[in-house]
Tab-separated table of C-alpha atoms and ligand atoms in Angstrom:
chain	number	residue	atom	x	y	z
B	20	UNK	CA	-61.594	-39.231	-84.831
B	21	UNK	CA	-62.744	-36.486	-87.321
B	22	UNK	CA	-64.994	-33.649	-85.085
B	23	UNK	CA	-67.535	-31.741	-87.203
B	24	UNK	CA	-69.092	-30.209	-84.609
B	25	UNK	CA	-66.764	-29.701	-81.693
B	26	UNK	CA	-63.746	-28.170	-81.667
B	27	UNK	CA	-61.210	-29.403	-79.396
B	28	UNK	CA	-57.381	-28.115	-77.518
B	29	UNK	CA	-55.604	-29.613	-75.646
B	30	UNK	CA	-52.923	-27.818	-73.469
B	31	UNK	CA	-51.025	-28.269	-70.765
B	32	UNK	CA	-53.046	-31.442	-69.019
B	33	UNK	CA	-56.482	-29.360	-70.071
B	34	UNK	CA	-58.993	-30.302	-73.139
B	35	UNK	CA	-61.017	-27.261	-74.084
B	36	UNK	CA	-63.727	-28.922	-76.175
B	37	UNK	CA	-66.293	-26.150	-77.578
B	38	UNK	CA	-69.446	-26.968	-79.315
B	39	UNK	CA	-69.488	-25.996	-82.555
B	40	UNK	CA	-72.953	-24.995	-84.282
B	41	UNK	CA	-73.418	-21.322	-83.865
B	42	UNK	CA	-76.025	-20.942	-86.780
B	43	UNK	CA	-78.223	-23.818	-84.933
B	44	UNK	CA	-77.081	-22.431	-81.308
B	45	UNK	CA	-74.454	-25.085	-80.667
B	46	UNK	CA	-77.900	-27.318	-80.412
B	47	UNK	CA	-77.173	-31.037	-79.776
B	48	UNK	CA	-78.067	-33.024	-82.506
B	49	UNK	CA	-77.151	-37.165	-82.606
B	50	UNK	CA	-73.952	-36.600	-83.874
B	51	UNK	CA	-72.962	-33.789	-81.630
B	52	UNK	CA	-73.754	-36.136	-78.515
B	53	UNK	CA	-71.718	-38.820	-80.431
B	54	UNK	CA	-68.454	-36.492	-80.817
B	55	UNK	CA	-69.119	-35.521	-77.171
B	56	UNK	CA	-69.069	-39.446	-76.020
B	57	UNK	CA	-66.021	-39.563	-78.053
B	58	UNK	CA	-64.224	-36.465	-76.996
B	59	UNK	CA	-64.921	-37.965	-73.266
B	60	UNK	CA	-63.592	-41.665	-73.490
B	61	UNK	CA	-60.571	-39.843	-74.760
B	62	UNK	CA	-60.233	-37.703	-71.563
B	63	UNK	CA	-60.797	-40.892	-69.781
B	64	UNK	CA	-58.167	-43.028	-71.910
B	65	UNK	CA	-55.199	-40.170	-72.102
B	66	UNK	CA	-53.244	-39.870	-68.833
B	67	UNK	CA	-51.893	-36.224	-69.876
B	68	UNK	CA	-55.547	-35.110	-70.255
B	69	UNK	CA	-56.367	-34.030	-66.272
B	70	UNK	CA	-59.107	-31.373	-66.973
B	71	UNK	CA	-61.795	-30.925	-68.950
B	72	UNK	CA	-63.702	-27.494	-69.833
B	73	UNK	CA	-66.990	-27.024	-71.534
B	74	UNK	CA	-67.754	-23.903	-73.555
B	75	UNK	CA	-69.990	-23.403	-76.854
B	76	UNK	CA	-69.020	-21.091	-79.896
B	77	UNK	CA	-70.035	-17.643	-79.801
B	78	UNK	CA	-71.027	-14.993	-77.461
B	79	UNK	CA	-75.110	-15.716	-77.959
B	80	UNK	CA	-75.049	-19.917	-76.926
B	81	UNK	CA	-73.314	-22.338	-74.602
B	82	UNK	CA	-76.322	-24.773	-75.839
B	83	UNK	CA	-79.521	-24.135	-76.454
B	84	UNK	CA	-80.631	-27.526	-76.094
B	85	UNK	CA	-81.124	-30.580	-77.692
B	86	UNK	CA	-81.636	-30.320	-81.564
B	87	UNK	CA	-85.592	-29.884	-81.916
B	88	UNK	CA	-85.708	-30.384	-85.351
B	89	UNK	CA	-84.605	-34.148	-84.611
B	90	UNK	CA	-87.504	-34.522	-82.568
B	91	UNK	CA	-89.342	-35.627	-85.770
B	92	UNK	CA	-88.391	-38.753	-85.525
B	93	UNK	CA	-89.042	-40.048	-82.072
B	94	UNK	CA	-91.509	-42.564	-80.948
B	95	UNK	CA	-92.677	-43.911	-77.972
B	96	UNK	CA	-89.950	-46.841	-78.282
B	97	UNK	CA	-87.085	-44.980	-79.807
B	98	UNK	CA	-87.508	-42.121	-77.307
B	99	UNK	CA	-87.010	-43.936	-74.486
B	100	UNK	CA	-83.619	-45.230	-76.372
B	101	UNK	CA	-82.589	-41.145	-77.097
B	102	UNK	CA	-83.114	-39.927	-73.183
B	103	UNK	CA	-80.967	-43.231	-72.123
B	104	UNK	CA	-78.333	-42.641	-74.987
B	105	UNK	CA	-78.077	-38.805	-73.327
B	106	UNK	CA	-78.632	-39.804	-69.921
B	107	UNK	CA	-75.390	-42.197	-70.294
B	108	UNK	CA	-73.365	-39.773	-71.813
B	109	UNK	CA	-73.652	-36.508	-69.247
B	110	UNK	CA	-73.581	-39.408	-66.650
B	111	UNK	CA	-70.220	-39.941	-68.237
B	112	UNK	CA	-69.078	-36.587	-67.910
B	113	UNK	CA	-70.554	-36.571	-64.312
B	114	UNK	CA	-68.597	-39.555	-63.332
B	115	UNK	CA	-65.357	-38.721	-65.027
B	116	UNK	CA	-62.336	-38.777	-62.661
B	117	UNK	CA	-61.007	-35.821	-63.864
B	118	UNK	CA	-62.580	-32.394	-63.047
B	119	UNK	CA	-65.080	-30.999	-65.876
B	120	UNK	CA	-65.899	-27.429	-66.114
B	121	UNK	CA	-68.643	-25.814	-67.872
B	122	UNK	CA	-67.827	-22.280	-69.419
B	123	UNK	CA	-71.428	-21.170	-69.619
B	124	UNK	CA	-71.128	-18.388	-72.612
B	125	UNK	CA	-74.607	-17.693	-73.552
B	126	UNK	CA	-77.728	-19.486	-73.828
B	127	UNK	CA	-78.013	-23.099	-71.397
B	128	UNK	CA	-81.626	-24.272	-72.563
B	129	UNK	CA	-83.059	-27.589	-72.120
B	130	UNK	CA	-80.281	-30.310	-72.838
B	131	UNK	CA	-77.410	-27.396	-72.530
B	132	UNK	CA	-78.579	-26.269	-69.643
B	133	UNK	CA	-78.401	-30.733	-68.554
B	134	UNK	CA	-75.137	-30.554	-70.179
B	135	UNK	CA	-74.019	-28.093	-67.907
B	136	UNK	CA	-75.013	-29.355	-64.396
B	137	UNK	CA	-73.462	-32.725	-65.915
B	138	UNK	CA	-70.290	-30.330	-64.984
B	139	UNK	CA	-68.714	-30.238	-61.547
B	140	UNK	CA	-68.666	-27.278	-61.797
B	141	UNK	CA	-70.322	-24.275	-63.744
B	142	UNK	CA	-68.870	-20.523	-64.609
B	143	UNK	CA	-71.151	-18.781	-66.033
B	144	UNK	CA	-70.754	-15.197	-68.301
B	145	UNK	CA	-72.963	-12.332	-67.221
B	146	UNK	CA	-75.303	-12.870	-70.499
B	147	UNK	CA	-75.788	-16.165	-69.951
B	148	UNK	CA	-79.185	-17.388	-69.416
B	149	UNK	CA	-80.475	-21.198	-68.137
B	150	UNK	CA	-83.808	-22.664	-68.281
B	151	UNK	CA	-85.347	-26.376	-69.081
B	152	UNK	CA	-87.906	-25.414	-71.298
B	153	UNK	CA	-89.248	-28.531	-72.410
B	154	UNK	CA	-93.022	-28.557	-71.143
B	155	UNK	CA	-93.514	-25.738	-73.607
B	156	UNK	CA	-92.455	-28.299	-76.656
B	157	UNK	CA	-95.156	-31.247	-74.671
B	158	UNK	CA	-92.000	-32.715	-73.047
B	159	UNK	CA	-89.787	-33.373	-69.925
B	160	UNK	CA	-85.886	-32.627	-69.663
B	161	UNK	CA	-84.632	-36.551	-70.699
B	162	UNK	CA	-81.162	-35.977	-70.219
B	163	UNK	CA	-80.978	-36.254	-66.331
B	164	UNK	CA	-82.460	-32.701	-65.820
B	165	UNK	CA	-84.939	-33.728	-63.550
B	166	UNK	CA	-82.218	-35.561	-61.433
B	167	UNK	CA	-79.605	-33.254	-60.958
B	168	UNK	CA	-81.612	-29.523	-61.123
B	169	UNK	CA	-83.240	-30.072	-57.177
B	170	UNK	CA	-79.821	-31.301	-56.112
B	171	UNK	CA	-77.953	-28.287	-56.914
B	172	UNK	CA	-81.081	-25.543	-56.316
B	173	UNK	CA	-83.347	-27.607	-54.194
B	174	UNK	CA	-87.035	-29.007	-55.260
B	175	UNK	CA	-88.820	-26.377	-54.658
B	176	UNK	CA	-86.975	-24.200	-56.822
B	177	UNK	CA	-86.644	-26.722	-59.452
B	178	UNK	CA	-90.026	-27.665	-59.741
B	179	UNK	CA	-90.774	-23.724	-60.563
B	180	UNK	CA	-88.250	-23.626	-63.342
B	181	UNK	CA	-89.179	-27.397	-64.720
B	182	UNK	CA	-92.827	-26.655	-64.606
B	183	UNK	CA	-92.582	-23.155	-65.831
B	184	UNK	CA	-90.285	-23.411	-68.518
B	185	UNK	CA	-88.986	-20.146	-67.515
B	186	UNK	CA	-85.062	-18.723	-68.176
B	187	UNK	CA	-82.830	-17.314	-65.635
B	188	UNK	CA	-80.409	-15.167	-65.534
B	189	UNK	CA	-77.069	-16.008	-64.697
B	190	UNK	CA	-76.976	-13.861	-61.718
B	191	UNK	CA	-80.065	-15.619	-60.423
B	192	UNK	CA	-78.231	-19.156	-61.316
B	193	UNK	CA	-75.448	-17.648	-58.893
B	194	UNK	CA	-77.995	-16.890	-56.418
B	195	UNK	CA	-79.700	-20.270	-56.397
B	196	UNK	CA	-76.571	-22.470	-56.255
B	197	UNK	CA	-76.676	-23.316	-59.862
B	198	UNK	CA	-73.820	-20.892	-60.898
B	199	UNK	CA	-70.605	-21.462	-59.036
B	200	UNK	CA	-68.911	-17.623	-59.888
B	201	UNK	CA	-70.997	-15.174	-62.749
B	202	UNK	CA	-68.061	-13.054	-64.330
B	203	UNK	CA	-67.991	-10.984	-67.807
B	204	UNK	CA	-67.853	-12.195	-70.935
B	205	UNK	CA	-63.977	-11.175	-71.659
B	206	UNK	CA	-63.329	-13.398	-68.065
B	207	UNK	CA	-65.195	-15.776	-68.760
B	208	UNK	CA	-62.280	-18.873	-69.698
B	209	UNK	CA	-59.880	-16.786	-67.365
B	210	UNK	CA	-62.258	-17.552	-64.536
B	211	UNK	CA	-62.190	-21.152	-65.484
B	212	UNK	CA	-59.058	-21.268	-66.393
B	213	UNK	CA	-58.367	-20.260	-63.053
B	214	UNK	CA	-60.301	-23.182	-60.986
B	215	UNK	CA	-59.002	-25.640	-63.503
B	216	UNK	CA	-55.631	-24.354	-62.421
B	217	UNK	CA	-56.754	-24.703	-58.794
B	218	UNK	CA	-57.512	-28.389	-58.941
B	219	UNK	CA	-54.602	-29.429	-61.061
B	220	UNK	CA	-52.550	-28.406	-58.736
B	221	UNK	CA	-53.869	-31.145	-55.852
B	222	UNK	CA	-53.219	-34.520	-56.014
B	223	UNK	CA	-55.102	-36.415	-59.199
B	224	UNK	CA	-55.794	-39.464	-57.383
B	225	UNK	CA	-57.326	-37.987	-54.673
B	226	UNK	CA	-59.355	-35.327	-56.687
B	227	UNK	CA	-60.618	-38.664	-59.121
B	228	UNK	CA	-61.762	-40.288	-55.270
B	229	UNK	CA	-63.879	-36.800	-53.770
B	230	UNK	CA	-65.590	-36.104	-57.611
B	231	UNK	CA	-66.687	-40.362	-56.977
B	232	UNK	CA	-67.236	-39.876	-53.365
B	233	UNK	CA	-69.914	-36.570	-53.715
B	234	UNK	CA	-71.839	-38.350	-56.467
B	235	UNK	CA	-72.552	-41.633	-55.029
B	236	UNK	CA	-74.139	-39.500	-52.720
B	237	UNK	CA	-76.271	-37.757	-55.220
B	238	UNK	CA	-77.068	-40.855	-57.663
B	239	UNK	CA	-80.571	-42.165	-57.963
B	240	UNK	CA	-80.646	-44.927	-60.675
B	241	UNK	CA	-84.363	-45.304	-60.404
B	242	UNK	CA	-84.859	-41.453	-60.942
B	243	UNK	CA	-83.101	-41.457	-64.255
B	244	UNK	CA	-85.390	-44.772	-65.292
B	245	UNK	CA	-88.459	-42.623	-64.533
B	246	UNK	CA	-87.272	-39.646	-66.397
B	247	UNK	CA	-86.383	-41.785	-69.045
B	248	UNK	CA	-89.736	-43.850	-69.062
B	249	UNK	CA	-91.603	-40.522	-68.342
B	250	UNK	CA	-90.099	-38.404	-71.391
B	251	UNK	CA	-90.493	-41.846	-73.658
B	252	UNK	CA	-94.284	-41.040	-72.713
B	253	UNK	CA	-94.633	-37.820	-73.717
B	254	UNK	CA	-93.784	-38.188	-77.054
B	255	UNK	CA	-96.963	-40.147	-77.966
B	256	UNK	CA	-98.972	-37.056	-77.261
B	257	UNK	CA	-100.819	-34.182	-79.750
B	258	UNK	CA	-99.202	-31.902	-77.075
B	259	UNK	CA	-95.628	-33.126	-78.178
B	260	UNK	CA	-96.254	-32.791	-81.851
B	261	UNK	CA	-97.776	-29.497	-81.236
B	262	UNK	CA	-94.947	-28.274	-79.038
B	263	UNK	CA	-92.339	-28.878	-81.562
B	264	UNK	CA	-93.923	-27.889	-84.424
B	265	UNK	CA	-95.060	-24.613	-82.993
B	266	UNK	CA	-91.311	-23.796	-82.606
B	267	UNK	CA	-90.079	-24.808	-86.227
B	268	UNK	CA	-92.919	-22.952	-87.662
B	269	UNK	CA	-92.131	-20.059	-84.818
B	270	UNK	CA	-95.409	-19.474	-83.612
B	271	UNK	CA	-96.777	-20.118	-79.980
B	272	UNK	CA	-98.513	-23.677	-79.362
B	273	UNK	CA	-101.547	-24.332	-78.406
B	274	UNK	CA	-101.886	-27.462	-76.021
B	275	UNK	CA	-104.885	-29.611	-75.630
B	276	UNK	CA	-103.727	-32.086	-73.224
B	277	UNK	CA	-104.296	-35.057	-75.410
V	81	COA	N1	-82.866	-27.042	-81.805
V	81	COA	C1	-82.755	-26.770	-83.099
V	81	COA	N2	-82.540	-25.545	-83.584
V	81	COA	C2	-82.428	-24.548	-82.697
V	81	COA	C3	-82.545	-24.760	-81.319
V	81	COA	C4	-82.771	-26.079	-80.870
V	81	COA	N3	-82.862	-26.394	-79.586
V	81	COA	N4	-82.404	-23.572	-80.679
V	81	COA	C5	-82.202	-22.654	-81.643
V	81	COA	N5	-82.210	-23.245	-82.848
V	81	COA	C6	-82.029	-22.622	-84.158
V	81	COA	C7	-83.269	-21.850	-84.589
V	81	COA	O1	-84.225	-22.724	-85.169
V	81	COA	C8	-82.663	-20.876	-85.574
V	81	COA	O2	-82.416	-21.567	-86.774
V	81	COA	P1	-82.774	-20.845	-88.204
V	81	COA	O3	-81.906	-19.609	-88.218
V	81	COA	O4	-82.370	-21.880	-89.212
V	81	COA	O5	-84.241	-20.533	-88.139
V	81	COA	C9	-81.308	-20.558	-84.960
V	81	COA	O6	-81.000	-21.637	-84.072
V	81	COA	C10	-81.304	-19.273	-84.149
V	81	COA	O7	-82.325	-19.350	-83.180
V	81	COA	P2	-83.519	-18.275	-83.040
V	81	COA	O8	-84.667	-18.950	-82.358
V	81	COA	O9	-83.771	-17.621	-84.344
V	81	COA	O10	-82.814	-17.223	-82.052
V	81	COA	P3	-83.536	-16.234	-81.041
V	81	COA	O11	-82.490	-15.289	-80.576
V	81	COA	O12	-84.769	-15.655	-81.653
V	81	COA	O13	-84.011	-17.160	-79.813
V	81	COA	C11	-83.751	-18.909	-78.180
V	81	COA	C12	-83.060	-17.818	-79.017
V	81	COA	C13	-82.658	-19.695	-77.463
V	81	COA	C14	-84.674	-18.256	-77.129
V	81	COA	C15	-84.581	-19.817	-79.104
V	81	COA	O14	-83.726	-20.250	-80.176
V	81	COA	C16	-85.136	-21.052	-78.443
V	81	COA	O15	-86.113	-20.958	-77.724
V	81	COA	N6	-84.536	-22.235	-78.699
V	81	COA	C17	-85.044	-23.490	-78.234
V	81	COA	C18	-84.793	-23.676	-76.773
V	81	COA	C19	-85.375	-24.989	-76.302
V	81	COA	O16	-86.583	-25.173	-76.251
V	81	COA	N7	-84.497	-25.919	-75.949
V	81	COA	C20	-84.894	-27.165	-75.401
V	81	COA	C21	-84.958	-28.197	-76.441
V	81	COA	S1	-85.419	-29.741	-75.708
């Protein structure tokens, strides 16, 4: 396949893929998610591939979210269809046998910040910031956010930063359990470099079995249907239309709960 918008390496049993939209943020628009499905059944198919690591171009963005101005087109029916499509796919990357890393290099907002928790595990760079800002656009996170935020910080924790919209920093990620190690930005794919080392090391098989084994214990299918129904919901709103708007036209929205 011909990537447009990642950038992938493979070396020595690891695929580096890096999203690759710096002027948009490394946002995730349709086709971005499509390369990403692709760039995982391919770490599924190829034997030699036995690690996977997540990073976005730049030192501003890992991702800062899904792409908004996308949003345009959703409606009730299709955006049930779009939170399922991404749901699937990060549960993809969740459930691959192989061990995924995220290299968190900036900026982990709304579906980046869902594409990074879809990780096993996240490194994070001491500028990076993570937040699921979607009630300020008159949405929910769609892409398992919901799910998989008050497993790895708790709900209480994770209803603050869902309900607020509010970022974090990376240190505070560390602090909550969100953030497995915070280094600098020049350590950054060292770091991960590092754990990915770690783990290819062990035995494959048995690495594959523990990554299945922790999350059938953290799987909810009914959860992810609710999300999904709940953010399918939201769009038929004003406060939706508003929310997105108000950020293309940069100016602060005003919601009227309708
Ligand atoms: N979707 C589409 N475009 C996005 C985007 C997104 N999620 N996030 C950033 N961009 C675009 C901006 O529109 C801008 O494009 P332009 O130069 O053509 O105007 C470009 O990326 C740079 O972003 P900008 O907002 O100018 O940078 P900033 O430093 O002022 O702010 C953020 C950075 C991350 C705080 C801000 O971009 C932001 O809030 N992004 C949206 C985050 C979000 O709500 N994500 C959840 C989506 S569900």
């Amino acid at each position: 396949m011909d990537y447009q918008n990642l950038l992938l390496e493979k070396n020595d049993g690891l695929l580096t893929i890096t999203i690759n939209r710096e002027s948009k943020l490394n946002a995730l628009n349709g086709k971005t998610l499509q390369e990403l499905k692709s760039a995982f059944d391919m770490a599924y198919d190829e034997e030699e591939i036995r690690a996977v690591i997540i990073t976005g171009k730049g030192e501003k963005a890992f991702v800062a979210g899904a792409d908004i101005s996308e949003f345009k087109d959703l409606n009730e029916l299709n955006a049930r269809k779009f939170s399922e499509e991404g749901q699937e796919i990060f549960n993809g990357i969740e459930n691959c046998p192989k061990p995924v890393i995220a290299a968190v290099n900036g900026f982990a907002l709304g579906g980046g910040c869902e594409l990074a928790m879809a990780c096993h595990i996240r490194v994070a760079s001491d500028n990076a910031k993570f937040g699921l800002p979607e009630v300020s656009l008159g949405i929910i996170p769609g892409y398992g956010g919901t799910q998989r935020l008050p497993i790895l910080v708790g709900k209480g924790i994770a209803n603050e930063m869902i309900l607020t919209g509010d970022m974090i920093s990376a240190k505070r990620g560390h602090e909550i359990g969100l953030v497995n190690h915070v280094v600098s930005q020049d350590e950054l794919m060292n770091k991960t470099k590092e754990i990915a080392a770690k783990i290819l090391a062990k035995a494959p098989i048995a690495v594959s079995h523990a990554i299945d084994c922790i999350n059938a214990a953290h799987t909810n299918a009914s959860g992810y249907q609710t999300e999904a129904n709940a953010f399918s919901s939201a769009i038929k709103t004003d406060d939706f239309t508003e929310g997105t708007s108000a950020f293309l036209e940069k100016r602060k929205p005003n919601f009227t709960g309708k």
